Amino acid sequence: MTSKQNRVLFFPYFIWIGLFVLIPIGLLVYQSFIGIDGAFTFDNILTYFTSSTYLIMTLQSFIYAFIITLITFCISYPTAYFLTQTKRKDLWMLLLILPTWINVLLKAYAFIGLLSQDGSINGFFDWIGIGRQQLLFTNASFLLVATYIEIPFMLLPIYNAIEEIDSTLLHASRDLGASSWDTFKTVVFPLSLSGVRSGIQVVFIPSLSLFMLTRLIGGNRVVTLGTAIEQHFLVTQNWGMGSTIGIVLILLMIIIMLLTSGRKKEARKQ
């Protein structure tokens, strides 16, 4: 295939990237320099980096994203490892990723039904004599639901990375006298780090900008960068400040992607 034909085939891709990625980012950059009165200003940027409110909100977003990523990793890695050892691994994997086919909004409302004062869990607590508890609109409920939603996205890349490990390496490790733990520590885990990094990317980055779950499950008690962007665009109508936070969020995502993909490139070169 000639280079001219390659350029023709890539043309729709470049059009798509231009219309739905570059132009929107350009509009965000432009809008971030526009004040609420429509005049050109640097106040939005200065306000973000000098306001304790926005800095604390950014820190909170990182903390929530880190906790969600850590919990999903602790659940997903052992699950993915044991799945590779089972006989019907494809069937089990299908059952685990089936929830991703359901709309996030529907899953959120399902948890509202479970965690509300009149929900099934509180009904059980009331039946055993504990009494009804405030389960909904708490940090714990937000972390629970967010973790549940993100688990398949951490599980799948880790499972694929472990599944791709050459079985002869595992046999060689055992033949040399290594225990199961030593084989896992020195062979399986290092060779599956590419899947771990991919999982971190697809979980940590979206968790930074969650806003729907913060409303439905957290009851606005959980405030993230995504919540602030929504508030500025839809409530306060301060598009300049909303765009500024959006640009900061994009830069943070790029930094995280660079940090988690650097070693993958080195591994490929080796």
mmCIF file of C-alpha atoms in Angstrom:
data_model
loop_
_atom_site.group_PDB
_atom_site.id
_atom_site.type_symbol
_atom_site.label_atom_id
_atom_site.label_comp_id
_atom_site.label_asym_id
_atom_site.label_seq_id
_atom_site.Cartn_x
_atom_site.Cartn_y
_atom_site.Cartn_z
ATOM 1 C CA MET A 1 0.000 0.000 0.000
ATOM 2 C CA THR A 2 1.473 3.371 -1.049
ATOM 3 C CA SER A 3 1.939 6.345 1.250
ATOM 4 C CA LYS A 4 -0.707 8.227 -0.735
ATOM 5 C CA GLN A 5 -3.258 5.499 -0.053
ATOM 6 C CA ASN A 6 -2.286 5.555 3.624
ATOM 7 C CA ARG A 7 -2.967 9.282 3.777
ATOM 8 C CA VAL A 8 -6.379 8.779 2.195
ATOM 9 C CA LEU A 9 -7.288 6.081 4.717
ATOM 10 C CA PHE A 10 -6.149 8.235 7.642
ATOM 11 C CA PHE A 11 -8.091 11.281 6.427
ATOM 12 C CA PRO A 12 -11.411 10.380 8.186
ATOM 13 C CA TYR A 13 -9.472 9.732 11.392
ATOM 14 C CA PHE A 14 -7.805 13.147 11.252
ATOM 15 C CA ILE A 15 -11.169 14.795 10.566
ATOM 16 C CA TRP A 16 -12.674 13.030 13.595
ATOM 17 C CA ILE A 17 -9.741 13.998 15.848
ATOM 18 C CA GLY A 18 -9.915 17.587 14.647
ATOM 19 C CA LEU A 19 -13.676 18.009 15.084
ATOM 20 C CA PHE A 20 -14.174 16.144 18.360
ATOM 21 C CA VAL A 21 -10.826 16.472 20.150
ATOM 22 C CA LEU A 22 -8.646 19.371 18.979
ATOM 23 C CA ILE A 23 -11.383 21.938 18.342
ATOM 24 C CA PRO A 24 -13.173 21.304 21.689
ATOM 25 C CA ILE A 25 -9.847 21.557 23.550
ATOM 26 C CA GLY A 26 -9.082 24.761 21.663
ATOM 27 C CA LEU A 27 -12.459 26.182 22.676
ATOM 28 C CA LEU A 28 -11.772 25.257 26.311
ATOM 29 C CA VAL A 29 -8.394 27.013 26.183
ATOM 30 C CA TYR A 30 -9.982 30.107 24.626
ATOM 31 C CA GLN A 31 -12.893 30.145 27.075
ATOM 32 C CA SER A 32 -10.559 29.802 30.060
ATOM 33 C CA PHE A 33 -9.238 33.299 29.277
ATOM 34 C CA ILE A 34 -12.730 34.812 29.155
ATOM 35 C CA GLY A 35 -14.253 36.246 32.327
ATOM 36 C CA ILE A 36 -17.871 36.005 33.361
ATOM 37 C CA ASP A 37 -18.363 39.487 31.880
ATOM 38 C CA GLY A 38 -17.043 38.341 28.486
ATOM 39 C CA ALA A 39 -13.724 40.230 28.695
ATOM 40 C CA PHE A 40 -10.261 38.726 28.249
ATOM 41 C CA THR A 41 -8.663 37.955 31.617
ATOM 42 C CA PHE A 42 -6.204 35.748 33.498
ATOM 43 C CA ASP A 43 -8.389 35.805 36.613
ATOM 44 C CA ASN A 44 -9.736 32.284 36.049
ATOM 45 C CA ILE A 45 -6.256 30.754 36.075
ATOM 46 C CA LEU A 46 -5.100 32.890 39.000
ATOM 47 C CA THR A 47 -8.234 32.061 40.969
ATOM 48 C CA TYR A 48 -7.782 28.334 40.470
ATOM 49 C CA PHE A 49 -4.156 28.257 41.628
ATOM 50 C CA THR A 50 -4.591 30.716 44.502
ATOM 51 C CA SER A 51 -7.961 29.600 45.874
ATOM 52 C CA SER A 52 -7.788 27.062 48.686
ATOM 53 C CA THR A 53 -11.241 25.834 47.655
ATOM 54 C CA TYR A 54 -10.109 24.662 44.229
ATOM 55 C CA LEU A 55 -6.796 23.292 45.488
ATOM 56 C CA ILE A 56 -8.546 21.276 48.212
ATOM 57 C CA MET A 57 -11.078 20.065 45.646
ATOM 58 C CA THR A 58 -8.224 18.900 43.406
ATOM 59 C CA LEU A 59 -6.589 17.096 46.334
ATOM 60 C CA GLN A 60 -9.912 15.458 47.235
ATOM 61 C CA SER A 61 -10.361 14.311 43.637
ATOM 62 C CA PHE A 62 -6.913 12.704 43.719
ATOM 63 C CA ILE A 63 -7.630 11.018 47.048
ATOM 64 C CA TYR A 64 -10.955 9.590 45.863
ATOM 65 C CA ALA A 65 -9.425 8.442 42.561
ATOM 66 C CA PHE A 66 -6.492 6.855 44.397
ATOM 67 C CA ILE A 67 -8.740 4.979 46.845
ATOM 68 C CA ILE A 68 -11.028 3.761 44.044
ATOM 69 C CA THR A 69 -8.033 2.621 41.988
ATOM 70 C CA LEU A 70 -6.395 0.903 44.975
ATOM 71 C CA ILE A 71 -9.550 -1.004 45.944
ATOM 72 C CA THR A 72 -10.262 -2.070 42.370
ATOM 73 C CA PHE A 73 -6.660 -3.271 42.015
ATOM 74 C CA CYS A 74 -6.788 -5.264 45.277
ATOM 75 C CA ILE A 75 -9.971 -6.967 44.097
ATOM 76 C CA SER A 76 -9.155 -7.320 40.392
ATOM 77 C CA TYR A 77 -5.611 -8.695 40.526
ATOM 78 C CA PRO A 78 -6.356 -11.799 42.641
ATOM 79 C CA THR A 79 -9.550 -12.350 40.673
ATOM 80 C CA ALA A 80 -7.735 -12.119 37.331
ATOM 81 C CA TYR A 81 -4.948 -14.408 38.576
ATOM 82 C CA PHE A 82 -7.323 -17.140 39.761
ATOM 83 C CA LEU A 83 -9.416 -16.799 36.605
ATOM 84 C CA THR A 84 -6.396 -17.745 34.510
ATOM 85 C CA GLN A 85 -6.140 -20.957 36.539
ATOM 86 C CA THR A 86 -9.744 -22.075 36.027
ATOM 87 C CA LYS A 87 -10.997 -24.363 33.283
ATOM 88 C CA ARG A 88 -13.882 -22.223 32.020
ATOM 89 C CA LYS A 89 -12.037 -18.924 32.228
ATOM 90 C CA ASP A 90 -13.794 -17.379 29.210
ATOM 91 C CA LEU A 91 -17.232 -18.042 30.698
ATOM 92 C CA TRP A 92 -16.277 -16.594 34.081
ATOM 93 C CA MET A 93 -14.712 -13.577 32.407
ATOM 94 C CA LEU A 94 -17.859 -12.985 30.396
ATOM 95 C CA LEU A 95 -19.979 -13.073 33.549
ATOM 96 C CA LEU A 96 -17.681 -10.579 35.257
ATOM 97 C CA ILE A 97 -17.722 -8.050 32.419
ATOM 98 C CA LEU A 98 -21.469 -8.353 31.759
ATOM 99 C CA PRO A 99 -22.239 -5.415 34.123
ATOM 100 C CA THR A 100 -20.360 -3.109 31.739
ATOM 101 C CA TRP A 101 -23.171 -3.669 29.225
ATOM 102 C CA ILE A 102 -25.627 -1.977 31.594
ATOM 103 C CA ASN A 103 -25.921 1.806 31.600
ATOM 104 C CA VAL A 104 -24.112 3.486 34.508
ATOM 105 C CA LEU A 105 -27.227 5.479 35.377
ATOM 106 C CA LEU A 106 -29.276 2.307 35.745
ATOM 107 C CA LYS A 107 -26.632 0.780 38.014
ATOM 108 C CA ALA A 108 -26.586 3.924 40.130
ATOM 109 C CA TYR A 109 -30.356 3.824 40.597
ATOM 110 C CA ALA A 110 -30.120 0.121 41.467
ATOM 111 C CA PHE A 111 -27.723 0.988 44.296
ATOM 112 C CA ILE A 112 -30.033 3.779 45.414
ATOM 113 C CA GLY A 113 -32.732 1.138 45.795
ATOM 114 C CA LEU A 114 -30.368 -1.039 47.839
ATOM 115 C CA LEU A 115 -28.855 1.654 50.079
ATOM 116 C CA SER A 116 -31.808 3.998 50.694
ATOM 117 C CA GLN A 117 -33.701 4.155 53.989
ATOM 118 C CA ASP A 118 -36.430 1.949 52.516
ATOM 119 C CA GLY A 119 -33.945 -0.232 50.617
ATOM 120 C CA SER A 120 -33.239 -3.924 50.888
ATOM 121 C CA ILE A 121 -30.119 -3.590 53.055
ATOM 122 C CA ASN A 122 -31.797 -1.334 55.608
ATOM 123 C CA GLY A 123 -34.792 -3.653 55.561
ATOM 124 C CA PHE A 124 -32.467 -6.519 56.516
ATOM 125 C CA PHE A 125 -30.805 -4.421 59.236
ATOM 126 C CA ASP A 126 -34.217 -3.543 60.646
ATOM 127 C CA TRP A 127 -35.246 -7.221 60.595
ATOM 128 C CA ILE A 128 -32.191 -8.391 62.581
ATOM 129 C CA GLY A 129 -32.616 -5.578 65.110
ATOM 130 C CA ILE A 130 -29.770 -3.247 64.153
ATOM 131 C CA GLY A 131 -32.106 -0.563 62.896
ATOM 132 C CA ARG A 132 -32.015 1.473 59.725
ATOM 133 C CA GLN A 133 -28.723 3.210 59.003
ATOM 134 C CA GLN A 134 -27.706 6.161 56.829
ATOM 135 C CA LEU A 135 -26.033 4.244 54.013
ATOM 136 C CA LEU A 136 -26.818 6.503 51.067
ATOM 137 C CA PHE A 137 -25.249 9.949 50.579
ATOM 138 C CA THR A 138 -22.006 9.045 52.339
ATOM 139 C CA ASN A 139 -18.373 8.842 51.264
ATOM 140 C CA ALA A 140 -18.431 5.084 51.806
ATOM 141 C CA SER A 141 -21.430 4.566 49.522
ATOM 142 C CA PHE A 142 -19.797 6.698 46.808
ATOM 143 C CA LEU A 143 -16.575 4.671 47.003
ATOM 144 C CA LEU A 144 -18.542 1.404 46.997
ATOM 145 C CA VAL A 145 -20.539 2.209 43.872
ATOM 146 C CA ALA A 146 -17.618 3.814 42.016
ATOM 147 C CA THR A 147 -15.428 0.789 42.775
ATOM 148 C CA TYR A 148 -18.118 -1.631 41.618
ATOM 149 C CA ILE A 149 -18.482 0.232 38.325
ATOM 150 C CA GLU A 150 -14.715 0.452 37.690
ATOM 151 C CA ILE A 151 -13.726 -3.129 38.617
ATOM 152 C CA PRO A 152 -14.242 -4.644 35.117
ATOM 153 C CA PHE A 153 -11.997 -1.974 33.588
ATOM 154 C CA MET A 154 -9.169 -2.915 35.944
ATOM 155 C CA LEU A 155 -9.851 -6.641 35.720
ATOM 156 C CA LEU A 156 -9.750 -7.047 31.936
ATOM 157 C CA PRO A 157 -6.258 -5.644 31.167
ATOM 158 C CA ILE A 158 -4.723 -7.481 34.129
ATOM 159 C CA TYR A 159 -6.353 -10.736 33.049
ATOM 160 C CA ASN A 160 -5.081 -10.315 29.483
ATOM 161 C CA ALA A 161 -1.556 -9.549 30.710
ATOM 162 C CA ILE A 162 -1.433 -12.646 32.938
ATOM 163 C CA GLU A 163 -2.992 -14.823 30.240
ATOM 164 C CA GLU A 164 -0.290 -13.769 27.749
ATOM 165 C CA ILE A 165 2.581 -14.884 30.012
ATOM 166 C CA ASP A 166 4.483 -17.771 28.417
ATOM 167 C CA SER A 167 3.685 -20.900 30.439
ATOM 168 C CA THR A 168 7.207 -22.249 29.815
ATOM 169 C CA LEU A 169 8.555 -19.480 32.060
ATOM 170 C CA LEU A 170 6.339 -20.689 34.904
ATOM 171 C CA HIS A 171 7.425 -24.290 34.357
ATOM 172 C CA ALA A 172 11.081 -23.250 34.255
ATOM 173 C CA SER A 173 10.676 -21.351 37.524
ATOM 174 C CA ARG A 174 9.192 -24.390 39.239
ATOM 175 C CA ASP A 175 11.827 -26.727 37.749
ATOM 176 C CA LEU A 176 14.511 -24.506 39.263
ATOM 177 C CA GLY A 177 12.984 -25.030 42.699
ATOM 178 C CA ALA A 178 11.007 -21.823 43.115
ATOM 179 C CA SER A 179 7.886 -21.976 45.252
ATOM 180 C CA SER A 180 4.507 -20.805 43.993
ATOM 181 C CA TRP A 181 4.958 -17.524 45.852
ATOM 182 C CA ASP A 182 8.465 -16.997 44.438
ATOM 183 C CA THR A 183 7.176 -17.755 40.931
ATOM 184 C CA PHE A 184 4.404 -15.236 41.352
ATOM 185 C CA LYS A 185 6.705 -12.593 42.852
ATOM 186 C CA THR A 186 9.548 -12.892 40.343
ATOM 187 C CA VAL A 187 7.779 -14.010 37.155
ATOM 188 C CA VAL A 188 4.015 -13.473 37.096
ATOM 189 C CA PHE A 189 3.713 -10.068 38.751
ATOM 190 C CA PRO A 190 6.586 -8.320 36.898
ATOM 191 C CA LEU A 191 5.350 -9.636 33.538
ATOM 192 C CA SER A 192 1.770 -8.499 34.283
ATOM 193 C CA LEU A 193 2.699 -4.929 35.182
ATOM 194 C CA SER A 194 1.737 -3.725 31.701
ATOM 195 C CA GLY A 195 -1.852 -4.796 32.453
ATOM 196 C CA VAL A 196 -1.700 -3.126 35.866
ATOM 197 C CA ARG A 197 -0.594 0.161 34.304
ATOM 198 C CA SER A 198 -3.345 -0.021 31.695
ATOM 199 C CA GLY A 199 -5.864 -0.724 34.445
ATOM 200 C CA ILE A 200 -4.635 2.246 36.463
ATOM 201 C CA GLN A 201 -5.069 4.496 33.430
ATOM 202 C CA VAL A 202 -8.631 3.417 32.648
ATOM 203 C CA VAL A 203 -9.698 3.594 36.316
ATOM 204 C CA PHE A 204 -7.772 6.482 37.873
ATOM 205 C CA ILE A 205 -8.298 8.973 35.053
ATOM 206 C CA PRO A 206 -12.133 8.648 34.823
ATOM 207 C CA SER A 207 -12.344 8.598 38.641
ATOM 208 C CA LEU A 208 -10.830 12.086 38.737
ATOM 209 C CA SER A 209 -13.818 13.547 36.902
ATOM 210 C CA LEU A 210 -16.792 11.612 38.298
ATOM 211 C CA PHE A 211 -19.799 13.857 38.751
ATOM 212 C CA MET A 212 -22.992 11.844 38.246
ATOM 213 C CA LEU A 213 -22.252 9.428 41.093
ATOM 214 C CA THR A 214 -21.309 12.307 43.385
ATOM 215 C CA ARG A 215 -24.860 13.623 42.975
ATOM 216 C CA LEU A 216 -26.878 10.417 42.947
ATOM 217 C CA ILE A 217 -24.894 8.389 45.482
ATOM 218 C CA GLY A 218 -22.813 10.974 47.346
ATOM 219 C CA GLY A 219 -25.649 13.488 47.608
ATOM 220 C CA ASN A 220 -23.303 16.403 46.814
ATOM 221 C CA ARG A 221 -21.272 15.595 49.927
ATOM 222 C CA VAL A 222 -18.542 14.324 47.627
ATOM 223 C CA VAL A 223 -17.135 17.134 45.492
ATOM 224 C CA THR A 224 -14.667 16.418 42.686
ATOM 225 C CA LEU A 225 -13.278 18.326 39.719
ATOM 226 C CA GLY A 226 -16.028 16.851 37.550
ATOM 227 C CA THR A 227 -18.663 18.182 39.957
ATOM 228 C CA ALA A 228 -17.098 21.653 39.854
ATOM 229 C CA ILE A 229 -17.065 21.675 36.043
ATOM 230 C CA GLU A 230 -20.730 20.707 35.927
ATOM 231 C CA GLN A 231 -21.634 23.388 38.472
ATOM 232 C CA HIS A 232 -19.821 26.152 36.606
ATOM 233 C CA PHE A 233 -21.282 25.263 33.207
ATOM 234 C CA LEU A 234 -24.867 24.476 34.234
ATOM 235 C CA VAL A 235 -25.508 26.368 37.473
ATOM 236 C CA THR A 236 -23.282 29.430 37.912
ATOM 237 C CA GLN A 237 -22.863 29.875 34.125
ATOM 238 C CA ASN A 238 -19.209 30.734 34.701
ATOM 239 C CA TRP A 239 -17.932 28.994 31.579
ATOM 240 C CA GLY A 240 -14.474 30.534 31.907
ATOM 241 C CA MET A 241 -13.860 28.951 35.313
ATOM 242 C CA GLY A 242 -15.384 25.670 34.169
ATOM 243 C CA SER A 243 -13.103 25.653 31.122
ATOM 244 C CA THR A 244 -10.068 26.386 33.297
ATOM 245 C CA ILE A 245 -10.815 23.405 35.533
ATOM 246 C CA GLY A 246 -11.386 21.308 32.405
ATOM 247 C CA ILE A 247 -7.956 22.259 31.027
ATOM 248 C CA VAL A 248 -6.309 21.457 34.363
ATOM 249 C CA LEU A 249 -8.072 18.089 34.374
ATOM 250 C CA ILE A 250 -6.858 17.324 30.825
ATOM 251 C CA LEU A 251 -3.271 18.215 31.799
ATOM 252 C CA LEU A 252 -3.487 15.995 34.879
ATOM 253 C CA MET A 253 -4.761 13.114 32.718
ATOM 254 C CA ILE A 254 -1.882 13.568 30.253
ATOM 255 C CA ILE A 255 0.646 13.552 33.110
ATOM 256 C CA ILE A 256 -0.852 10.371 34.564
ATOM 257 C CA MET A 257 -0.782 8.664 31.163
ATOM 258 C CA LEU A 258 2.882 9.619 30.679
ATOM 259 C CA LEU A 259 3.805 8.372 34.154
ATOM 260 C CA THR A 260 2.031 5.032 33.703
ATOM 261 C CA SER A 261 3.134 4.346 30.123
ATOM 262 C CA GLY A 262 6.839 5.227 30.266
ATOM 263 C CA ARG A 263 8.035 1.821 31.379
ATOM 264 C CA LYS A 264 5.885 0.024 28.822
ATOM 265 C CA LYS A 265 7.848 1.717 26.058
ATOM 266 C CA GLU A 266 11.143 0.676 27.699
ATOM 267 C CA ALA A 267 9.922 -2.914 27.949
ATOM 268 C CA ARG A 268 9.068 -2.943 24.243
ATOM 269 C CA LYS A 269 12.545 -1.719 23.339
ATOM 270 C CA GLN A 270 14.090 -4.504 25.380
#
